[in-house]
Structure formats: C-alpha cells, structure tokens
Short mmCIF file of C-alpha atoms in Angstrom, two decimals:
data_model
loop_
_atom_site.label_atom_id
_atom_site.label_comp_id
_atom_site.label_asym_id
_atom_site.label_seq_id
_atom_site.Cartn_x
_atom_site.Cartn_y
_atom_site.Cartn_z
CA MET A 1 -110.76 -125.65 115.28
CA ASN A 2 -109.70 -127.09 111.92
CA ALA A 3 -106.30 -128.56 111.11
CA PHE A 4 -103.96 -126.42 109.00
CA LYS A 5 -100.48 -126.61 107.51
CA ALA A 6 -97.85 -124.49 109.24
CA ALA A 7 -94.43 -123.47 107.94
CA VAL A 8 -91.35 -122.28 109.78
CA VAL A 9 -89.13 -119.98 107.74
CA GLN A 10 -85.43 -120.23 108.54
CA MET A 11 -83.37 -117.15 107.63
CA ARG A 12 -79.88 -115.72 107.84
CA SER A 13 -80.82 -112.08 108.24
CA GLY A 14 -78.08 -109.52 107.66
CA MET A 15 -77.75 -105.80 108.21
CA ASP A 16 -79.74 -104.58 105.17
CA PRO A 17 -83.49 -104.44 105.92
CA ALA A 18 -84.42 -104.26 102.24
CA ARG A 19 -82.51 -107.43 101.41
CA ASN A 20 -83.92 -109.22 104.45
CA ALA A 21 -87.46 -108.20 103.50
CA ALA A 22 -86.91 -109.57 100.00
CA ASP A 23 -85.56 -112.87 101.38
CA PHE A 24 -88.52 -113.05 103.75
CA GLU A 25 -90.98 -112.50 100.90
CA ALA A 26 -89.39 -115.19 98.74
CA LEU A 27 -89.54 -117.77 101.54
CA VAL A 28 -93.13 -116.87 102.46
CA ARG A 29 -94.17 -117.30 98.84
CA GLU A 30 -92.43 -120.66 98.71
CA ALA A 31 -94.22 -121.78 101.90
CA ALA A 32 -97.60 -120.64 100.57
CA GLY A 33 -96.92 -122.44 97.30
CA ARG A 34 -96.39 -125.63 99.30
CA GLY A 35 -99.74 -125.28 101.02
CA ALA A 36 -98.94 -123.41 104.22
CA ALA A 37 -101.88 -121.56 105.77
CA TYR A 38 -99.71 -120.13 108.57
CA VAL A 39 -96.11 -119.00 108.14
CA GLN A 40 -93.75 -117.98 110.94
CA SER A 41 -90.42 -116.19 110.48
CA PRO A 42 -87.60 -115.99 113.07
CA GLU A 43 -86.65 -113.40 115.63
CA MET A 44 -85.17 -110.25 114.09
CA THR A 45 -86.41 -111.03 110.60
CA GLY A 46 -85.79 -107.44 109.51
CA ALA A 47 -82.15 -107.12 110.56
CA LEU A 48 -79.58 -108.77 112.80
CA VAL A 49 -77.30 -105.92 113.89
CA ARG A 50 -75.19 -106.18 117.02
CA ASP A 51 -73.84 -102.60 117.00
CA ARG A 52 -76.34 -100.38 118.80
CA GLN A 53 -75.62 -97.21 116.88
CA THR A 54 -75.95 -98.94 113.52
CA LEU A 55 -79.23 -100.54 114.58
CA ARG A 56 -80.66 -97.24 115.76
CA ARG A 57 -79.68 -95.66 112.46
CA ILE A 58 -81.54 -98.21 110.32
CA VAL A 59 -84.51 -99.11 112.53
CA LYS A 60 -87.95 -97.70 111.61
CA ASP A 61 -91.19 -97.27 113.46
CA GLU A 62 -94.02 -99.73 112.88
CA ALA A 63 -95.46 -97.74 109.97
CA GLY A 64 -92.14 -97.64 108.14
CA ASP A 65 -90.87 -101.18 108.75
CA LEU A 66 -90.32 -103.09 105.50
CA VAL A 67 -90.98 -106.55 106.94
CA VAL A 68 -94.21 -105.48 108.62
CA ASP A 69 -95.39 -103.93 105.36
CA ALA A 70 -94.44 -107.06 103.38
CA ALA A 71 -96.16 -109.37 105.86
CA ARG A 72 -99.40 -107.40 105.77
CA ARG A 73 -99.37 -107.28 101.97
CA LEU A 74 -98.45 -110.96 101.51
CA ALA A 75 -101.04 -112.19 104.01
CA ALA A 76 -103.81 -110.44 102.06
CA GLU A 77 -102.46 -111.40 98.63
CA LEU A 78 -101.81 -115.07 99.45
CA GLY A 79 -104.73 -115.56 101.84
CA ILE A 80 -102.54 -116.94 104.65
CA ALA A 81 -101.73 -116.02 108.24
CA ILE A 82 -98.24 -114.58 108.67
CA HIS A 83 -96.42 -114.39 111.99
CA VAL A 84 -93.37 -112.15 111.90
CA GLY A 85 -91.36 -113.78 114.70
CA SER A 86 -89.99 -110.36 115.48
CA THR A 87 -88.39 -107.30 113.99
CA ALA A 88 -86.78 -104.25 115.59
CA ILE A 89 -89.20 -101.33 115.92
CA ALA A 90 -88.17 -97.78 116.83
CA LEU A 91 -89.94 -96.35 119.88
CA PRO A 92 -90.57 -92.64 120.53
CA ASP A 93 -88.19 -92.55 123.53
CA GLY A 94 -85.16 -93.66 121.51
CA LYS A 95 -85.32 -97.26 122.65
CA VAL A 96 -86.19 -100.20 120.40
CA ALA A 97 -88.85 -102.90 120.74
CA ASN A 98 -88.19 -106.51 119.78
CA ARG A 99 -91.72 -106.96 118.45
CA ALA A 100 -93.69 -109.85 116.93
CA PHE A 101 -96.60 -109.28 114.53
CA LEU A 102 -99.45 -111.68 113.77
CA PHE A 103 -101.57 -111.03 110.65
CA ASP A 104 -104.62 -113.01 109.60
CA ARG A 105 -105.38 -114.17 106.06
CA THR A 106 -106.97 -110.81 105.16
CA GLY A 107 -103.87 -108.87 106.16
CA ALA A 108 -105.50 -107.54 109.33
CA LEU A 109 -103.23 -107.19 112.34
CA VAL A 110 -104.40 -109.65 115.00
CA ALA A 111 -101.79 -108.98 117.70
CA THR A 112 -98.33 -107.70 118.53
CA TYR A 113 -96.02 -108.87 121.29
CA ASP A 114 -92.87 -107.25 122.69
CA LYS A 115 -90.23 -109.65 124.01
CA ILE A 116 -90.39 -109.68 127.80
CA HIS A 117 -87.11 -111.34 128.81
CA MET A 118 -83.88 -109.64 127.78
CA PHE A 119 -80.85 -111.76 126.84
CA ASP A 120 -78.30 -110.27 129.25
CA VAL A 121 -75.68 -113.02 129.59
CA ASP A 122 -71.96 -113.76 129.58
CA LEU A 123 -71.19 -117.09 127.92
CA ASP A 124 -68.11 -119.14 128.62
CA ASN A 125 -66.68 -118.71 125.11
CA GLY A 126 -66.33 -114.94 125.58
CA GLU A 127 -69.69 -114.01 124.06
CA SER A 128 -71.44 -111.26 125.97
CA TRP A 129 -74.92 -109.92 125.28
CA ARG A 130 -76.84 -107.02 126.83
CA GLU A 131 -80.17 -106.72 125.04
CA SER A 132 -81.51 -104.44 127.75
CA ALA A 133 -79.01 -101.76 126.71
CA THR A 134 -80.87 -101.39 123.40
CA TYR A 135 -84.31 -102.92 123.74
CA GLN A 136 -87.29 -101.95 125.87
CA PRO A 137 -88.67 -105.11 127.52
CA GLY A 138 -92.32 -105.91 127.05
CA ALA A 139 -94.64 -106.13 130.04
CA ARG A 140 -97.56 -108.25 128.82
CA ALA A 141 -98.00 -111.82 127.67
CA VAL A 142 -100.28 -112.41 124.68
CA VAL A 143 -102.67 -115.16 123.61
CA ALA A 144 -104.36 -114.25 120.33
CA PRO A 145 -107.11 -116.01 118.34
CA LEU A 146 -106.19 -117.03 114.82
CA ALA A 147 -108.89 -118.78 112.77
CA GLY A 148 -110.40 -120.04 116.01
CA VAL A 149 -107.08 -121.33 117.40
CA PRO A 150 -105.62 -119.61 120.51
CA PHE A 151 -101.93 -118.78 119.83
CA GLY A 152 -99.42 -117.89 122.54
CA LEU A 153 -96.72 -115.42 121.45
CA ALA A 154 -93.15 -115.46 122.75
CA ILE A 155 -89.66 -114.71 121.43
CA CYS A 156 -86.33 -116.55 121.78
CA TYR A 157 -84.95 -116.10 125.35
CA ASP A 158 -88.55 -116.27 126.62
CA LEU A 159 -88.22 -120.01 125.95
CA ARG A 160 -86.20 -120.34 129.18
CA PHE A 161 -89.06 -119.01 131.32
CA PRO A 162 -91.62 -121.83 131.59
CA HIS A 163 -94.10 -119.82 133.65
CA LEU A 164 -94.78 -117.60 130.62
CA PHE A 165 -95.85 -120.57 128.52
CA ARG A 166 -97.76 -122.10 131.44
CA ALA A 167 -99.77 -118.90 131.80
CA GLN A 168 -100.60 -119.00 128.09
CA ALA A 169 -101.61 -122.67 128.26
CA LEU A 170 -103.83 -121.99 131.27
CA ALA A 171 -105.42 -119.19 129.25
CA GLY A 172 -106.32 -121.75 126.57
CA ALA A 173 -103.44 -121.56 124.08
CA ALA A 174 -103.32 -124.72 121.95
CA VAL A 175 -100.34 -123.46 119.95
CA LEU A 176 -97.26 -121.82 121.50
CA SER A 177 -94.50 -120.03 119.62
CA ALA A 178 -90.82 -119.24 120.17
CA PRO A 179 -89.28 -117.69 117.04
CA ALA A 180 -85.61 -117.28 117.81
CA ALA A 181 -82.04 -116.31 117.03
CA PHE A 182 -80.39 -118.75 119.44
CA THR A 183 -76.60 -118.54 119.52
CA ARG A 184 -74.82 -121.57 118.13
CA GLN A 185 -73.39 -122.43 121.57
CA THR A 186 -76.65 -122.26 123.50
CA GLY A 187 -78.67 -123.77 120.66
CA LYS A 188 -76.47 -126.82 120.40
CA ALA A 189 -76.82 -127.42 124.14
CA HIS A 190 -80.45 -126.51 124.80
CA TRP A 191 -82.62 -125.74 121.74
CA HIS A 192 -84.23 -129.13 121.20
CA VAL A 193 -84.58 -129.84 124.93
CA LEU A 194 -86.32 -126.53 125.62
CA THR A 195 -88.68 -126.53 122.63
CA ARG A 196 -89.78 -130.09 123.35
CA ALA A 197 -90.12 -129.41 127.08
CA ARG A 198 -92.38 -126.36 126.57
CA ALA A 199 -94.62 -128.45 124.29
CA ILE A 200 -94.75 -131.47 126.62
CA GLU A 201 -95.36 -129.65 129.89
CA ASN A 202 -98.19 -127.59 128.39
CA GLY A 203 -99.74 -130.18 126.06
CA ALA A 204 -99.46 -127.70 123.19
CA TRP A 205 -97.94 -127.37 119.75
CA LEU A 206 -94.69 -125.37 119.78
CA ILE A 207 -93.70 -123.58 116.57
CA ALA A 208 -90.23 -122.04 116.50
CA ALA A 209 -88.69 -120.51 113.36
CA ALA A 210 -85.00 -119.70 113.78
CA GLN A 211 -82.10 -117.75 112.40
CA GLY A 212 -79.19 -119.90 111.23
CA GLY A 213 -75.53 -119.60 110.24
CA ARG A 214 -72.88 -116.86 110.35
CA HIS A 215 -74.35 -113.38 110.03
CA GLU A 216 -72.90 -110.13 108.73
CA ASP A 217 -72.49 -108.73 112.23
CA GLY A 218 -70.29 -111.69 113.19
CA ARG A 219 -72.67 -113.71 115.32
CA GLU A 220 -73.47 -117.36 114.67
CA THR A 221 -76.95 -118.75 115.20
CA PHE A 222 -78.03 -122.37 115.55
CA GLY A 223 -80.87 -122.76 113.06
CA HIS A 224 -82.84 -126.03 113.38
CA SER A 225 -86.28 -124.41 113.10
CA VAL A 226 -88.80 -126.86 114.56
CA ILE A 227 -92.46 -127.68 114.92
CA VAL A 228 -93.12 -129.87 117.97
CA ASP A 229 -96.42 -131.63 118.65
CA PRO A 230 -98.16 -131.66 122.06
CA TRP A 231 -96.66 -135.05 122.92
CA GLY A 232 -93.13 -133.71 122.37
CA THR A 233 -92.49 -135.29 118.98
CA VAL A 234 -90.64 -133.15 116.44
CA ALA A 235 -93.13 -133.00 113.56
CA ALA A 236 -90.89 -130.92 111.27
CA GLU A 237 -87.36 -129.52 111.39
CA MET A 238 -84.84 -127.70 109.26
CA PRO A 239 -81.90 -130.05 109.85
CA GLY A 240 -79.11 -127.45 109.87
CA ASP A 241 -78.54 -123.71 109.67
CA GLU A 242 -79.22 -123.00 105.99
CA PRO A 243 -82.18 -120.80 104.99
CA GLY A 244 -85.31 -122.67 103.95
CA ILE A 245 -88.69 -123.84 105.17
CA ALA A 246 -90.14 -126.84 106.99
CA LEU A 247 -93.84 -127.71 107.15
CA ALA A 248 -96.15 -129.78 109.32
CA GLU A 249 -99.87 -130.35 109.66
CA ILE A 250 -101.20 -128.79 112.87
CA ASP A 251 -104.24 -130.44 114.45
CA PRO A 252 -105.36 -128.22 117.34
CA HIS A 253 -107.39 -131.12 118.77
CA ALA A 254 -104.10 -132.92 119.48
CA SER A 255 -103.56 -130.41 122.27
CA ALA A 256 -106.80 -131.36 124.00
CA ALA A 257 -105.94 -135.05 123.55
CA ALA A 258 -102.50 -134.63 125.14
CA ARG A 259 -103.98 -132.67 128.06
CA ALA A 260 -106.59 -135.39 128.60
CA LYS A 261 -103.86 -138.05 128.82
CA ILE A 262 -101.63 -136.01 131.14
CA PRO A 263 -103.90 -133.45 132.89
CA ASN A 264 -101.07 -131.61 134.64
CA LEU A 265 -102.65 -128.21 133.95
CA GLN A 266 -105.67 -129.32 135.97
CA ASN A 267 -103.71 -131.19 138.63
CA ALA A 268 -101.39 -128.32 139.55
CA ARG A 269 -101.80 -127.03 143.11
CA ASP A 270 -100.51 -124.01 144.98
CA PHE A 271 -98.19 -124.87 147.83
CA ASP A 272 -96.16 -123.42 150.69
CA LEU A 273 -92.38 -123.30 150.41
CA ASP A 274 -90.52 -123.65 153.70
CA MET A 275 -87.14 -121.92 153.74
CA LEU A 276 -85.02 -123.69 156.35
CA ALA A 277 -82.07 -121.77 157.79
CA ASP A 278 -79.89 -121.80 160.92
CA ASP A 279 -81.56 -118.68 162.26
CA GLY A 280 -85.13 -119.83 161.86
CA LEU A 281 -87.89 -120.75 159.42
CA SER A 282 -89.60 -118.57 156.88
CA ALA A 283 -92.31 -119.59 154.45
CA ARG A 284 -93.93 -118.21 151.36
CA ARG A 285 -96.84 -119.15 149.18
CA VAL A 286 -96.05 -120.45 145.68
CA ALA A 287 -98.59 -120.45 142.88
CA SER A 288 -98.44 -123.35 140.48
#
C-alpha cells in the first residue's frame, strides 16, 4: 500500500444540479493540479434541496446524474480516484437514495454506498429534519479496495454510529470516510470531536469533505472539511465554511502503526450486560 495525496473538496451546493456539477469539476481539477491522487466531495454534491417536491422534480437516476457522469469522466481524464461523497439518486419506487460513488483512476466504478442512518432530529433552535420522509435508508456497510487500500464508506449522520466504523475497521479498512453536510449548530458542537474520535478508536485515517455556508434552500452548514490521521491529529482542514480544497499525504501504513501501539481492535471482548431492576435481573450478550 503506497502513500498518496488526498484532497477534500468543500462546496456550497445549491439547487441547480448543472451549476453544482460545474463547481465540482472546477474544484476536482484544482485538486488534481495540486497533486491529489484521491479527491472526495461532500454529501449532496449534486444539490442541497430541502423541499421534497422540488428535490423529486430535479433528481435523476444514476445514469442521468450530472455529478456521477462528471466524476467518471474526470477520473479517467485526470488519472485520479474520485469519491463523490454523495448525491441524490432517484429510485424506481419514487424514493431517493443518498448515494456515494467511488471511481478508480480509470473511471471504473469501484463501489456505491447508500447512507444507512437517517437524520431525523429536532434541534433546540427550531430546526427539524426528517430525512426518512424522502430518502430510502441503505442496508449494507461497504469496504472497498482502492489501489490496494481498503476504504470504508459512510455519509454524514453515520458519523454518530461508531459500530459502523468499527465493523469497517475490523474488516481491514485503513481509511474511513464521512463526507457530510453537518448543520452549523451540530458541527460547531461535535464535528471535530466525532471525526477525531472515529479515527482514534479505529486506528484509521478519516477523510471528511463537507458542505459549508448558507445555501439556497436556507440551511447553514458548518464546513471545516478535515483529514485526520490514525493517531487523531488533524492533518489538513479547510478552516471555515468557504468553498475550496485541503490536501494531506495519506500513508496507509500509519494505520497499522497506530493499531500496533493501541491494539484495541484485537483486545475487544464480548461481554454480558446485567440489567438490574426492582423486579429482578435480566441479562443479554453484547458483542464488542
């Protein structure tokens, strides 16, 4: 597994897929020009649209998606791997998938991943989100090989579910990913803590491109795209919410080195959990 330069592309996607695809292409070309061999874009690269009816009107299937087409073409033209953090994809049943795409340097599709965990929350500033009303949740985790490096795929809210990343690490992933569109409120409170924690607890690189700023649909996202090394050090970051790119050298062997120092993946043990209550004792088995 050879070292390579990775780039996170920070965007402020709006409601026009064609404009977003053009912005995506310009940033990918900039990253490739600065030596990136792997480029990751944020969640919902193709469009950030809160209104369900508007989204369903503009969303395309996989064959017709502008960002997917651009990523495939650019990967082959530039000779780099491109990871579309996600884009909305129309499904035959009328629902929509929040889907990531990973292309290798020839433009071949290596893997797709549909976001498993839906952001159904009510925040204390009045924000309310119900992704499950529009999106079909995924049902499978993915670890995909890219130039000999096992990559774990995840999207945004997945970051709050450590067992997903643990399963990928146990399957051999040396690089984890969490492209996102974190809200400004939740990002300010938790983004850096969660990205660093997922890297530390799994001894893996964590690459997380993000949306940033105020979007056309009215939402505000946190930005601060990051690349975190397996020891939890932020190797690269976009410091605010403006569009742009950040780059870092990824050494996959650093993952093995971190796991050798802190072998928590090997040391984990299953255990019994005793539930103590006034009316008796119940127990269940917990897998680590």
